[in-house]
mmCIF file of C-alpha atoms and ligand atoms in Angstrom:
data_model
loop_
_atom_site.group_PDB
_atom_site.id
_atom_site.type_symbol
_atom_site.label_atom_id
_atom_site.label_comp_id
_atom_site.label_asym_id
_atom_site.label_seq_id
_atom_site.Cartn_x
_atom_site.Cartn_y
_atom_site.Cartn_z
ATOM 1 C CA UNK U 1 -4.323 37.338 51.571
ATOM 2 C CA UNK U 2 -1.421 36.707 53.895
ATOM 3 C CA UNK U 3 0.313 39.035 56.265
ATOM 4 C CA UNK U 4 3.179 40.852 54.571
ATOM 5 C CA UNK U 5 6.489 41.050 56.397
ATOM 6 C CA UNK U 6 9.441 42.902 54.858
ATOM 7 C CA UNK U 7 10.636 40.985 51.775
ATOM 8 C CA UNK U 8 14.236 42.108 52.338
ATOM 9 C CA UNK U 9 14.396 40.217 55.637
ATOM 10 C CA UNK U 10 14.575 36.933 53.705
ATOM 11 C CA UNK U 11 18.076 37.823 52.579
ATOM 12 C CA UNK U 12 19.238 38.797 56.047
ATOM 13 C CA UNK U 13 21.697 36.400 57.727
ATOM 14 C CA UNK U 14 20.508 35.237 61.145
ATOM 15 C CA UNK U 15 22.681 35.910 64.180
ATOM 16 C CA UNK U 16 24.398 32.598 64.948
ATOM 17 C CA UNK U 17 24.647 32.087 68.685
ATOM 18 C CA UNK U 18 27.277 29.797 70.179
ATOM 19 C CA UNK U 19 25.766 26.368 70.718
ATOM 20 C CA UNK U 20 25.093 24.852 74.119
ATOM 21 C CA UNK U 21 25.387 21.047 74.004
ATOM 22 C CA UNK U 22 24.705 19.203 77.266
ATOM 23 C CA UNK U 23 27.794 17.252 78.336
ATOM 24 C CA UNK U 24 30.118 19.353 76.159
ATOM 25 C CA UNK U 25 32.426 22.223 77.070
ATOM 26 C CA UNK U 26 31.106 25.489 75.656
ATOM 27 C CA UNK U 27 33.871 27.751 74.390
ATOM 28 C CA UNK U 28 31.678 29.368 71.750
ATOM 29 C CA UNK U 29 30.241 32.601 73.152
ATOM 30 C CA UNK U 30 33.122 34.393 74.910
ATOM 31 C CA UNK U 31 31.441 33.951 78.263
ATOM 32 C CA UNK U 32 33.530 33.747 81.412
ATOM 33 C CA UNK U 33 33.253 30.168 82.721
ATOM 34 C CA UNK U 34 33.874 31.289 86.318
ATOM 35 C CA UNK U 35 30.352 32.751 86.542
ATOM 36 C CA UNK U 36 29.078 36.088 87.816
ATOM 37 C CA UNK U 37 31.086 37.888 90.506
ATOM 38 C CA UNK U 38 30.002 36.647 93.971
ATOM 39 C CA UNK U 39 28.897 40.172 94.949
ATOM 40 C CA UNK U 40 26.576 40.303 91.956
ATOM 41 C CA UNK U 41 24.928 36.999 92.863
ATOM 42 C CA UNK U 42 24.241 38.300 96.382
ATOM 43 C CA UNK U 43 22.663 41.475 94.971
ATOM 44 C CA UNK U 44 20.480 39.502 92.534
ATOM 45 C CA UNK U 45 19.236 37.233 95.332
ATOM 46 C CA UNK U 46 18.350 40.209 97.441
ATOM 47 C CA UNK U 47 16.477 41.954 94.613
ATOM 48 C CA UNK U 48 14.591 38.842 93.453
ATOM 49 C CA UNK U 49 11.641 39.547 95.743
ATOM 50 C CA UNK U 50 11.058 42.960 94.137
ATOM 51 C CA UNK U 51 10.612 41.912 90.516
ATOM 52 C CA UNK U 52 6.875 42.549 90.583
ATOM 53 C CA UNK U 53 7.820 46.253 90.356
ATOM 54 C CA UNK U 54 8.899 47.936 87.129
ATOM 55 C CA UNK U 55 12.596 48.772 87.030
ATOM 56 C CA UNK U 56 13.849 52.344 87.244
ATOM 57 C CA UNK U 57 13.270 53.463 83.662
ATOM 58 C CA UNK U 58 15.980 56.114 83.920
ATOM 59 C CA UNK U 59 18.497 53.566 85.266
ATOM 60 C CA UNK U 60 19.439 56.252 87.786
ATOM 61 C CA UNK U 61 21.596 54.476 90.355
ATOM 62 C CA UNK U 62 23.621 52.536 87.800
ATOM 63 C CA UNK U 63 24.131 55.659 85.699
ATOM 64 C CA UNK U 64 25.378 57.495 88.785
ATOM 65 C CA UNK U 65 27.686 54.613 89.691
ATOM 66 C CA UNK U 66 29.153 54.592 86.172
ATOM 67 C CA UNK U 67 29.501 58.382 86.166
ATOM 68 C CA UNK U 68 31.371 58.253 89.473
ATOM 69 C CA UNK U 69 33.588 55.423 88.349
ATOM 70 C CA UNK U 70 34.649 57.168 85.138
ATOM 71 C CA UNK U 71 34.501 60.689 86.527
ATOM 72 C CA UNK U 72 32.087 61.920 83.847
ATOM 73 C CA UNK U 73 28.823 63.820 83.859
ATOM 74 C CA UNK U 74 25.867 61.349 84.047
ATOM 75 C CA UNK U 75 24.519 63.141 80.947
ATOM 76 C CA UNK U 76 27.228 61.380 78.942
ATOM 77 C CA UNK U 77 26.070 57.886 79.905
ATOM 78 C CA UNK U 78 23.447 55.657 78.318
ATOM 79 C CA UNK U 79 22.685 52.141 79.549
ATOM 80 C CA UNK U 80 21.187 49.485 77.291
ATOM 81 C CA UNK U 81 19.740 45.980 77.282
ATOM 82 C CA UNK U 82 23.165 44.588 76.432
ATOM 83 C CA UNK U 83 25.586 46.608 74.359
ATOM 84 C CA UNK U 84 24.056 45.007 71.290
ATOM 85 C CA UNK U 85 20.889 47.011 72.012
ATOM 86 C CA UNK U 86 23.047 50.123 72.214
ATOM 87 C CA UNK U 87 24.521 49.246 68.789
ATOM 88 C CA UNK U 88 21.006 49.274 67.395
ATOM 89 C CA UNK U 89 20.102 52.495 69.199
ATOM 90 C CA UNK U 90 23.265 54.126 67.848
ATOM 91 C CA UNK U 91 22.229 53.349 64.273
ATOM 92 C CA UNK U 92 18.654 54.445 64.993
ATOM 93 C CA UNK U 93 19.893 57.661 66.558
ATOM 94 C CA UNK U 94 22.226 58.625 63.718
ATOM 95 C CA UNK U 95 20.955 57.125 60.461
ATOM 96 C CA UNK U 96 18.075 57.154 58.029
ATOM 97 C CA UNK U 97 17.860 55.021 54.857
ATOM 98 C CA UNK U 98 20.342 57.058 52.801
ATOM 99 C CA UNK U 99 23.027 57.169 55.475
ATOM 100 C CA UNK U 100 26.039 54.880 55.785
ATOM 101 C CA UNK U 101 27.524 52.872 58.629
ATOM 102 C CA UNK U 102 31.137 51.749 58.269
ATOM 103 C CA UNK U 103 32.480 48.738 60.136
ATOM 104 C CA UNK U 104 35.412 46.342 59.827
ATOM 105 C CA UNK U 105 34.753 42.874 58.484
ATOM 106 C CA UNK U 106 35.022 40.239 59.772
ATOM 107 C CA UNK U 107 33.943 41.735 63.070
ATOM 108 C CA UNK U 108 30.989 41.547 65.455
ATOM 109 C CA UNK U 109 28.243 39.789 63.520
ATOM 110 C CA UNK U 110 25.489 42.012 64.913
ATOM 111 C CA UNK U 111 26.756 45.102 63.014
ATOM 112 C CA UNK U 112 25.460 44.139 59.538
ATOM 113 C CA UNK U 113 22.197 42.694 60.843
ATOM 114 C CA UNK U 114 21.366 45.736 62.951
ATOM 115 C CA UNK U 115 22.360 48.201 60.248
ATOM 116 C CA UNK U 116 20.161 46.433 57.729
ATOM 117 C CA UNK U 117 17.162 46.067 60.042
ATOM 118 C CA UNK U 118 17.275 49.725 61.068
ATOM 119 C CA UNK U 119 17.487 50.571 57.402
ATOM 120 C CA UNK U 120 20.853 52.246 56.800
ATOM 121 C CA UNK U 121 23.521 51.328 54.231
ATOM 122 C CA UNK U 122 26.370 49.144 55.388
ATOM 123 C CA UNK U 123 29.981 49.546 54.294
ATOM 124 C CA UNK U 124 32.221 46.616 55.249
ATOM 125 C CA UNK U 125 35.953 47.229 55.322
ATOM 126 C CA UNK U 126 38.064 44.039 55.105
ATOM 127 C CA UNK U 127 40.642 43.319 57.806
ATOM 128 C CA UNK U 128 44.369 43.415 57.025
ATOM 129 C CA UNK U 129 46.258 40.227 56.130
ATOM 130 C CA UNK U 130 47.237 40.161 59.811
ATOM 131 C CA UNK U 131 43.551 39.942 60.892
ATOM 132 C CA UNK U 132 43.571 43.489 62.336
ATOM 133 C CA UNK U 133 41.394 46.521 61.624
ATOM 134 C CA UNK U 134 42.532 48.378 58.501
ATOM 135 C CA UNK U 135 42.243 51.983 59.680
ATOM 136 C CA UNK U 136 43.546 53.483 56.427
ATOM 137 C CA UNK U 137 40.894 51.618 54.456
ATOM 138 C CA UNK U 138 38.222 52.641 56.960
ATOM 139 C CA UNK U 139 39.192 56.296 56.486
ATOM 140 C CA UNK U 140 39.097 55.855 52.719
ATOM 141 C CA UNK U 141 35.556 54.456 52.992
ATOM 142 C CA UNK U 142 34.163 57.653 54.535
ATOM 143 C CA UNK U 143 31.754 59.578 52.281
ATOM 144 C CA UNK U 144 29.468 62.560 52.905
ATOM 145 C CA UNK U 145 26.746 59.970 53.745
ATOM 146 C CA UNK U 146 28.759 58.374 56.582
ATOM 147 C CA UNK U 147 27.152 58.926 59.972
ATOM 148 C CA UNK U 148 28.598 56.162 62.117
ATOM 149 C CA UNK U 149 31.691 53.943 62.342
ATOM 150 C CA UNK U 150 32.069 50.906 64.570
ATOM 151 C CA UNK U 151 35.654 50.321 65.675
ATOM 152 C CA UNK U 152 35.867 47.037 67.556
ATOM 153 C CA UNK U 153 38.974 46.702 69.727
ATOM 154 C CA UNK U 154 39.958 44.059 70.659
ATOM 155 C CA UNK U 155 38.218 42.847 67.512
ATOM 156 C CA UNK U 156 35.690 40.026 67.731
ATOM 157 C CA UNK U 157 36.422 37.373 66.427
ATOM 158 C CA UNK U 158 40.138 37.947 65.697
ATOM 159 C CA UNK U 159 41.229 39.303 69.109
ATOM 160 C CA UNK U 160 43.559 41.948 67.648
ATOM 161 C CA UNK U 161 44.043 45.249 69.487
ATOM 162 C CA UNK U 162 44.492 48.796 68.200
ATOM 163 C CA UNK U 163 47.262 50.743 69.930
ATOM 164 C CA UNK U 164 46.488 54.131 71.473
ATOM 165 C CA UNK U 165 48.742 56.095 69.106
ATOM 166 C CA UNK U 166 47.328 54.602 65.889
ATOM 167 C CA UNK U 167 43.769 55.034 67.146
ATOM 168 C CA UNK U 168 44.345 58.695 68.081
ATOM 169 C CA UNK U 169 45.969 59.359 64.684
ATOM 170 C CA UNK U 170 42.954 57.757 62.995
ATOM 171 C CA UNK U 171 40.473 59.781 65.063
ATOM 172 C CA UNK U 172 42.334 62.989 64.141
ATOM 173 C CA UNK U 173 41.441 62.288 60.509
ATOM 174 C CA UNK U 174 37.753 61.339 60.900
ATOM 175 C CA UNK U 175 35.403 64.251 60.047
ATOM 176 C CA UNK U 176 33.904 65.703 63.213
ATOM 177 C CA UNK U 177 30.311 65.009 62.077
ATOM 178 C CA UNK U 178 30.918 61.233 61.952
ATOM 179 C CA UNK U 179 30.350 59.387 65.228
ATOM 180 C CA UNK U 180 33.051 56.799 65.996
ATOM 181 C CA UNK U 181 31.903 54.078 68.375
ATOM 182 C CA UNK U 182 34.714 52.205 70.091
ATOM 183 C CA UNK U 183 33.232 48.792 70.828
ATOM 184 C CA UNK U 184 35.252 47.719 73.860
ATOM 185 C CA UNK U 185 33.326 44.600 74.877
ATOM 186 C CA UNK U 186 36.654 42.956 75.830
ATOM 187 C CA UNK U 187 38.353 46.004 77.375
ATOM 188 C CA UNK U 188 38.829 44.376 80.791
ATOM 189 C CA UNK U 189 40.968 41.584 79.288
ATOM 190 C CA UNK U 190 43.510 43.919 77.656
ATOM 191 C CA UNK U 191 46.947 43.552 79.222
ATOM 192 C CA UNK U 192 48.956 45.554 76.654
ATOM 193 C CA UNK U 193 49.937 48.868 78.299
ATOM 194 C CA UNK U 194 49.696 50.559 74.881
ATOM 195 C CA UNK U 195 46.014 49.638 74.568
ATOM 196 C CA UNK U 196 43.630 52.607 74.381
ATOM 197 C CA UNK U 197 41.125 53.543 77.076
ATOM 198 C CA UNK U 198 38.075 54.459 75.021
ATOM 199 C CA UNK U 199 36.332 56.208 77.907
ATOM 200 C CA UNK U 200 39.255 58.598 78.325
ATOM 201 C CA UNK U 201 39.252 59.229 74.571
ATOM 202 C CA UNK U 202 35.468 59.764 74.546
ATOM 203 C CA UNK U 203 35.849 62.369 77.278
ATOM 204 C CA UNK U 204 38.283 64.344 75.129
ATOM 205 C CA UNK U 205 36.595 64.180 71.741
ATOM 206 C CA UNK U 206 33.207 65.452 70.531
ATOM 207 C CA UNK U 207 32.532 62.589 68.104
ATOM 208 C CA UNK U 208 33.681 59.473 69.968
ATOM 209 C CA UNK U 209 31.710 57.059 72.156
ATOM 210 C CA UNK U 210 33.024 54.094 74.121
ATOM 211 C CA UNK U 211 30.707 51.120 74.426
ATOM 212 C CA UNK U 212 31.251 48.422 77.052
ATOM 213 C CA UNK U 213 29.302 45.550 78.522
ATOM 214 C CA UNK U 214 28.726 43.570 81.696
ATOM 215 C CA UNK U 215 28.310 40.402 79.599
ATOM 216 C CA UNK U 216 31.913 39.367 79.197
ATOM 217 C CA UNK U 217 34.470 40.003 81.978
ATOM 218 C CA UNK U 218 31.768 40.727 84.555
ATOM 219 C CA UNK U 219 29.966 37.483 83.716
ATOM 220 C CA UNK U 220 26.422 38.870 83.399
ATOM 221 C CA UNK U 221 25.634 37.816 79.802
ATOM 222 C CA UNK U 222 22.285 36.329 80.844
ATOM 223 C CA UNK U 223 21.077 39.574 82.414
ATOM 224 C CA UNK U 224 21.695 41.843 79.384
ATOM 225 C CA UNK U 225 23.283 45.123 80.379
ATOM 226 C CA UNK U 226 25.821 47.335 78.619
ATOM 227 C CA UNK U 227 26.667 51.035 78.605
ATOM 228 C CA UNK U 228 28.201 53.791 76.592
ATOM 229 C CA UNK U 229 30.101 56.930 77.488
ATOM 230 C CA UNK U 230 29.259 59.313 74.663
ATOM 231 C CA UNK U 231 28.932 62.999 73.795
ATOM 232 C CA UNK U 232 25.933 64.316 75.799
ATOM 233 C CA UNK U 233 23.717 64.857 72.726
ATOM 234 C CA UNK U 234 24.415 61.298 71.548
ATOM 235 C CA UNK U 235 23.613 59.849 74.975
ATOM 236 C CA UNK U 236 20.373 61.855 75.007
ATOM 237 C CA UNK U 237 19.435 60.529 71.552
ATOM 238 C CA UNK U 238 20.147 56.964 72.705
ATOM 239 C CA UNK U 239 17.808 57.383 75.646
ATOM 240 C CA UNK U 240 15.158 58.759 73.294
ATOM 241 C CA UNK U 241 15.167 55.720 70.985
ATOM 242 C CA UNK U 242 15.417 53.123 73.763
ATOM 243 C CA UNK U 243 12.551 50.786 74.568
ATOM 244 C CA UNK U 244 11.051 51.840 77.922
ATOM 245 C CA UNK U 245 12.157 49.649 80.862
ATOM 246 C CA UNK U 246 14.473 47.567 78.665
ATOM 247 C CA UNK U 247 17.210 47.507 81.331
ATOM 248 C CA UNK U 248 15.689 45.114 83.854
ATOM 249 C CA UNK U 249 15.776 45.475 87.634
ATOM 250 C CA UNK U 250 18.096 42.536 88.348
ATOM 251 C CA UNK U 251 20.522 43.725 85.695
ATOM 252 C CA UNK U 252 20.643 47.160 87.309
ATOM 253 C CA UNK U 253 21.461 45.911 90.818
ATOM 254 C CA UNK U 254 23.866 43.238 89.578
ATOM 255 C CA UNK U 255 25.762 45.761 87.480
ATOM 256 C CA UNK U 256 26.107 48.152 90.432
ATOM 257 C CA UNK U 257 27.354 45.348 92.694
ATOM 258 C CA UNK U 258 29.778 44.215 89.972
ATOM 259 C CA UNK U 259 31.206 47.711 89.605
ATOM 260 C CA UNK U 260 31.872 47.766 93.340
ATOM 261 C CA UNK U 261 33.718 44.428 93.156
ATOM 262 C CA UNK U 262 36.784 45.552 91.211
ATOM 263 C CA UNK U 263 39.085 43.286 93.246
ATOM 264 C CA UNK U 264 37.041 40.239 92.267
ATOM 265 C CA UNK U 265 37.055 41.415 88.647
ATOM 266 C CA UNK U 266 40.815 41.991 88.544
ATOM 267 C CA UNK U 267 41.513 38.550 89.959
ATOM 268 C CA UNK U 268 39.379 36.797 87.370
ATOM 269 C CA UNK U 269 40.747 38.811 84.471
ATOM 270 C CA UNK U 270 44.295 37.965 85.563
ATOM 271 C CA UNK U 271 43.316 34.275 85.449
ATOM 272 C CA UNK U 272 41.853 34.635 81.967
ATOM 273 C CA UNK U 273 44.906 36.530 80.717
ATOM 274 C CA UNK U 274 47.305 33.887 82.080
ATOM 275 C CA UNK U 275 45.269 31.108 80.455
ATOM 276 C CA UNK U 276 45.040 33.069 77.194
ATOM 277 C CA UNK U 277 48.823 33.317 77.063
ATOM 278 C CA UNK U 278 49.199 29.613 77.771
ATOM 279 C CA UNK U 279 46.634 28.565 75.148
ATOM 280 C CA UNK U 280 48.163 30.894 72.563
ATOM 281 C CA UNK U 281 51.678 29.596 73.263
ATOM 282 C CA UNK U 282 50.627 25.947 73.043
ATOM 283 C CA UNK U 283 48.628 26.419 69.833
ATOM 284 C CA UNK U 284 51.601 28.096 68.184
ATOM 285 C CA UNK U 285 53.852 25.259 69.406
ATOM 286 C CA UNK U 286 51.475 22.729 67.792
ATOM 287 C CA UNK U 287 51.824 24.654 64.531
ATOM 288 C CA UNK U 288 48.656 26.764 64.268
ATOM 289 C CA UNK U 289 48.633 30.330 63.016
ATOM 290 C CA UNK U 290 47.100 32.354 65.868
ATOM 291 C CA UNK U 291 46.989 36.168 65.699
ATOM 292 C CA UNK U 292 48.017 37.976 68.866
ATOM 293 C CA UNK U 293 44.928 38.325 71.046
ATOM 294 C CA UNK U 294 43.978 40.745 73.817
ATOM 295 C CA UNK U 295 40.485 39.348 74.388
ATOM 296 C CA UNK U 296 39.188 36.219 76.152
ATOM 297 C CA UNK U 297 39.386 34.143 72.993
ATOM 298 C CA UNK U 298 41.764 33.021 70.270
ATOM 299 C CA UNK U 299 41.177 33.077 66.515
ATOM 300 C CA UNK U 300 42.312 30.237 64.278
ATOM 301 C CA UNK U 301 42.180 31.369 60.632
ATOM 302 C CA UNK U 302 41.708 27.859 59.248
ATOM 303 C CA UNK U 303 39.943 28.877 56.032
ATOM 304 C CA UNK U 304 38.493 25.868 54.239
ATOM 305 C CA UNK U 305 39.488 23.523 57.077
ATOM 306 C CA UNK U 306 37.236 25.331 59.574
ATOM 307 C CA UNK U 307 34.270 22.973 59.208
ATOM 308 C CA UNK U 308 36.475 19.899 59.637
ATOM 309 C CA UNK U 309 38.124 21.459 62.699
ATOM 310 C CA UNK U 310 34.727 22.316 64.156
ATOM 311 C CA UNK U 311 33.506 18.737 63.720
ATOM 312 C CA UNK U 312 36.669 17.361 65.262
ATOM 313 C CA UNK U 313 36.223 19.608 68.304
ATOM 314 C CA UNK U 314 32.562 18.531 68.638
ATOM 315 C CA UNK U 315 33.642 14.865 68.535
ATOM 316 C CA UNK U 316 35.927 15.734 71.422
ATOM 317 C CA UNK U 317 33.045 17.408 73.235
ATOM 318 C CA UNK U 318 34.365 20.927 72.834
ATOM 319 C CA UNK U 319 32.038 23.524 71.275
ATOM 320 C CA UNK U 320 33.863 26.316 69.450
ATOM 321 C CA UNK U 321 32.400 29.054 67.234
ATOM 322 C CA UNK U 322 33.044 28.249 63.587
ATOM 323 C CA UNK U 323 32.819 30.843 60.820
ATOM 324 C CA UNK U 324 32.560 28.579 57.774
ATOM 325 C CA UNK U 325 35.367 29.113 55.280
ATOM 326 C CA UNK U 326 37.098 31.632 57.535
ATOM 327 C CA UNK U 327 38.119 30.353 60.930
ATOM 328 C CA UNK U 328 37.221 29.262 64.428
ATOM 329 C CA UNK U 329 36.944 31.432 67.509
ATOM 330 C CA UNK U 330 37.638 29.667 70.772
ATOM 331 C CA UNK U 331 36.857 31.217 74.151
ATOM 332 C CA UNK U 332 39.359 30.916 76.982
ATOM 333 C CA UNK U 333 37.697 28.889 79.736
ATOM 334 C CA UNK U 334 38.839 27.311 82.982
ATOM 335 C CA UNK U 335 42.255 25.543 82.836
ATOM 336 C CA UNK U 336 40.727 22.062 82.489
ATOM 337 C CA UNK U 337 38.376 23.270 79.731
ATOM 338 C CA UNK U 338 41.307 24.780 77.876
ATOM 339 C CA UNK U 339 43.229 21.529 78.309
ATOM 340 C CA UNK U 340 40.359 19.641 76.669
ATOM 341 C CA UNK U 341 40.397 22.084 73.758
ATOM 342 C CA UNK U 342 44.177 21.921 73.398
ATOM 343 C CA UNK U 343 44.011 18.119 73.326
ATOM 344 C CA UNK U 344 41.457 18.333 70.492
ATOM 345 C CA UNK U 345 43.602 20.880 68.646
ATOM 346 C CA UNK U 346 46.623 18.585 69.005
ATOM 347 C CA UNK U 347 44.834 15.512 67.664
ATOM 348 C CA UNK U 348 43.385 17.534 64.754
ATOM 349 C CA UNK U 349 46.903 18.603 63.854
ATOM 350 C CA UNK U 350 47.884 14.957 63.632
ATOM 351 C CA UNK U 351 44.901 14.108 61.423
ATOM 352 C CA UNK U 352 44.846 17.161 59.214
ATOM 353 C CA UNK U 353 48.611 17.793 58.968
HETATM 354 C C1 PLP H 1 29.647 40.231 73.045
HETATM 355 C C2 PLP H 1 29.823 41.489 72.282
HETATM 356 C C3 PLP H 1 28.948 42.560 72.424
HETATM 357 C C4 PLP H 1 27.582 42.447 73.018
HETATM 358 O O1 PLP H 1 27.481 42.218 74.275
HETATM 359 P P1 PLP H 1 26.087 42.356 75.025
HETATM 360 O O2 PLP H 1 25.910 41.021 75.638
HETATM 361 O O3 PLP H 1 25.009 42.702 74.077
HETATM 362 O O4 PLP H 1 26.360 43.441 75.977
HETATM 363 C C5 PLP H 1 29.189 43.743 71.763
HETATM 364 N N1 PLP H 1 30.253 43.861 70.980
HETATM 365 C C6 PLP H 1 31.110 42.860 70.797
HETATM 366 C C7 PLP H 1 32.261 43.056 69.919
HETATM 367 C C8 PLP H 1 30.918 41.641 71.436
HETATM 368 O O5 PLP H 1 31.759 40.638 71.203
#
């Protein structure tokens, strides 16, 4: 006899992480090349000598810092081991096997994996021809079994943003017993003044949660910490299903220090936004189709040419994230990294026409 694992896991796609290739420029995981904020590094160094102690299981100080920053009751906040852990907890907290989770597709690749592993039904709603979320189609997909909807804005991997007015109009039409999770992993990079602030929306609605992370703009991807501002009963359920001590001690102090370093954050986001606009402009000038982006990456919907483009970039020592048959997502890095990518994109244009 052999040990029996779940047979259905064989059919489950694995999460494909961006590759790290020594000597190459990694623009594959939407990390910020600049590194953690200097204040966070100082806090981590200081806390390093205390890691023989368990972390604060209730994540008290960070929860208070987030509550103060957003002017919400701490009861509305849940912190997770990365926002991807919160995605899983959200499905665990709302769904059993018969229930449905709606999400756009293509979007964050963790949604289908997590939904399947937890054991709920997944409903994928295709993006519009313009690579944006199709809110009408998402509304049409709602059934009495729907418990949860992920709304990713800006959307990973396409970069497209929902405007406040269209999002509010959509939320007005979602039944009040369906939880809408605004996945705002790239919120800090949004420069469009018409972009929504999910935390403000979550404060005003009984069935909306905003989910954000310290992994992207704050540069703490390696420490794993994200948070949600949610209705109090949802936040309580998330705490209930969380793995004890999953938010580690260094993550907690680094996140607090990062929150206090808003000037450092603003400066770095301004750099990313300026580089994003430059990269977008140059790609369009070369002749690529590039949807408008409000995140720290661009999306090249290359379809069948994606694999060839990916190989060409690798030959030029630039690692992008290829979605075979669909497109390539390329993170905005430091100016010289972006120059290396643009040079590869230019020479591919000459080869591929
Ligand atoms: C990166 C990302 C996350 C997950 O970030 P964590 O590192 O788990 O906090 C969540 N949602 C989207 C859309 C992302 O791109």
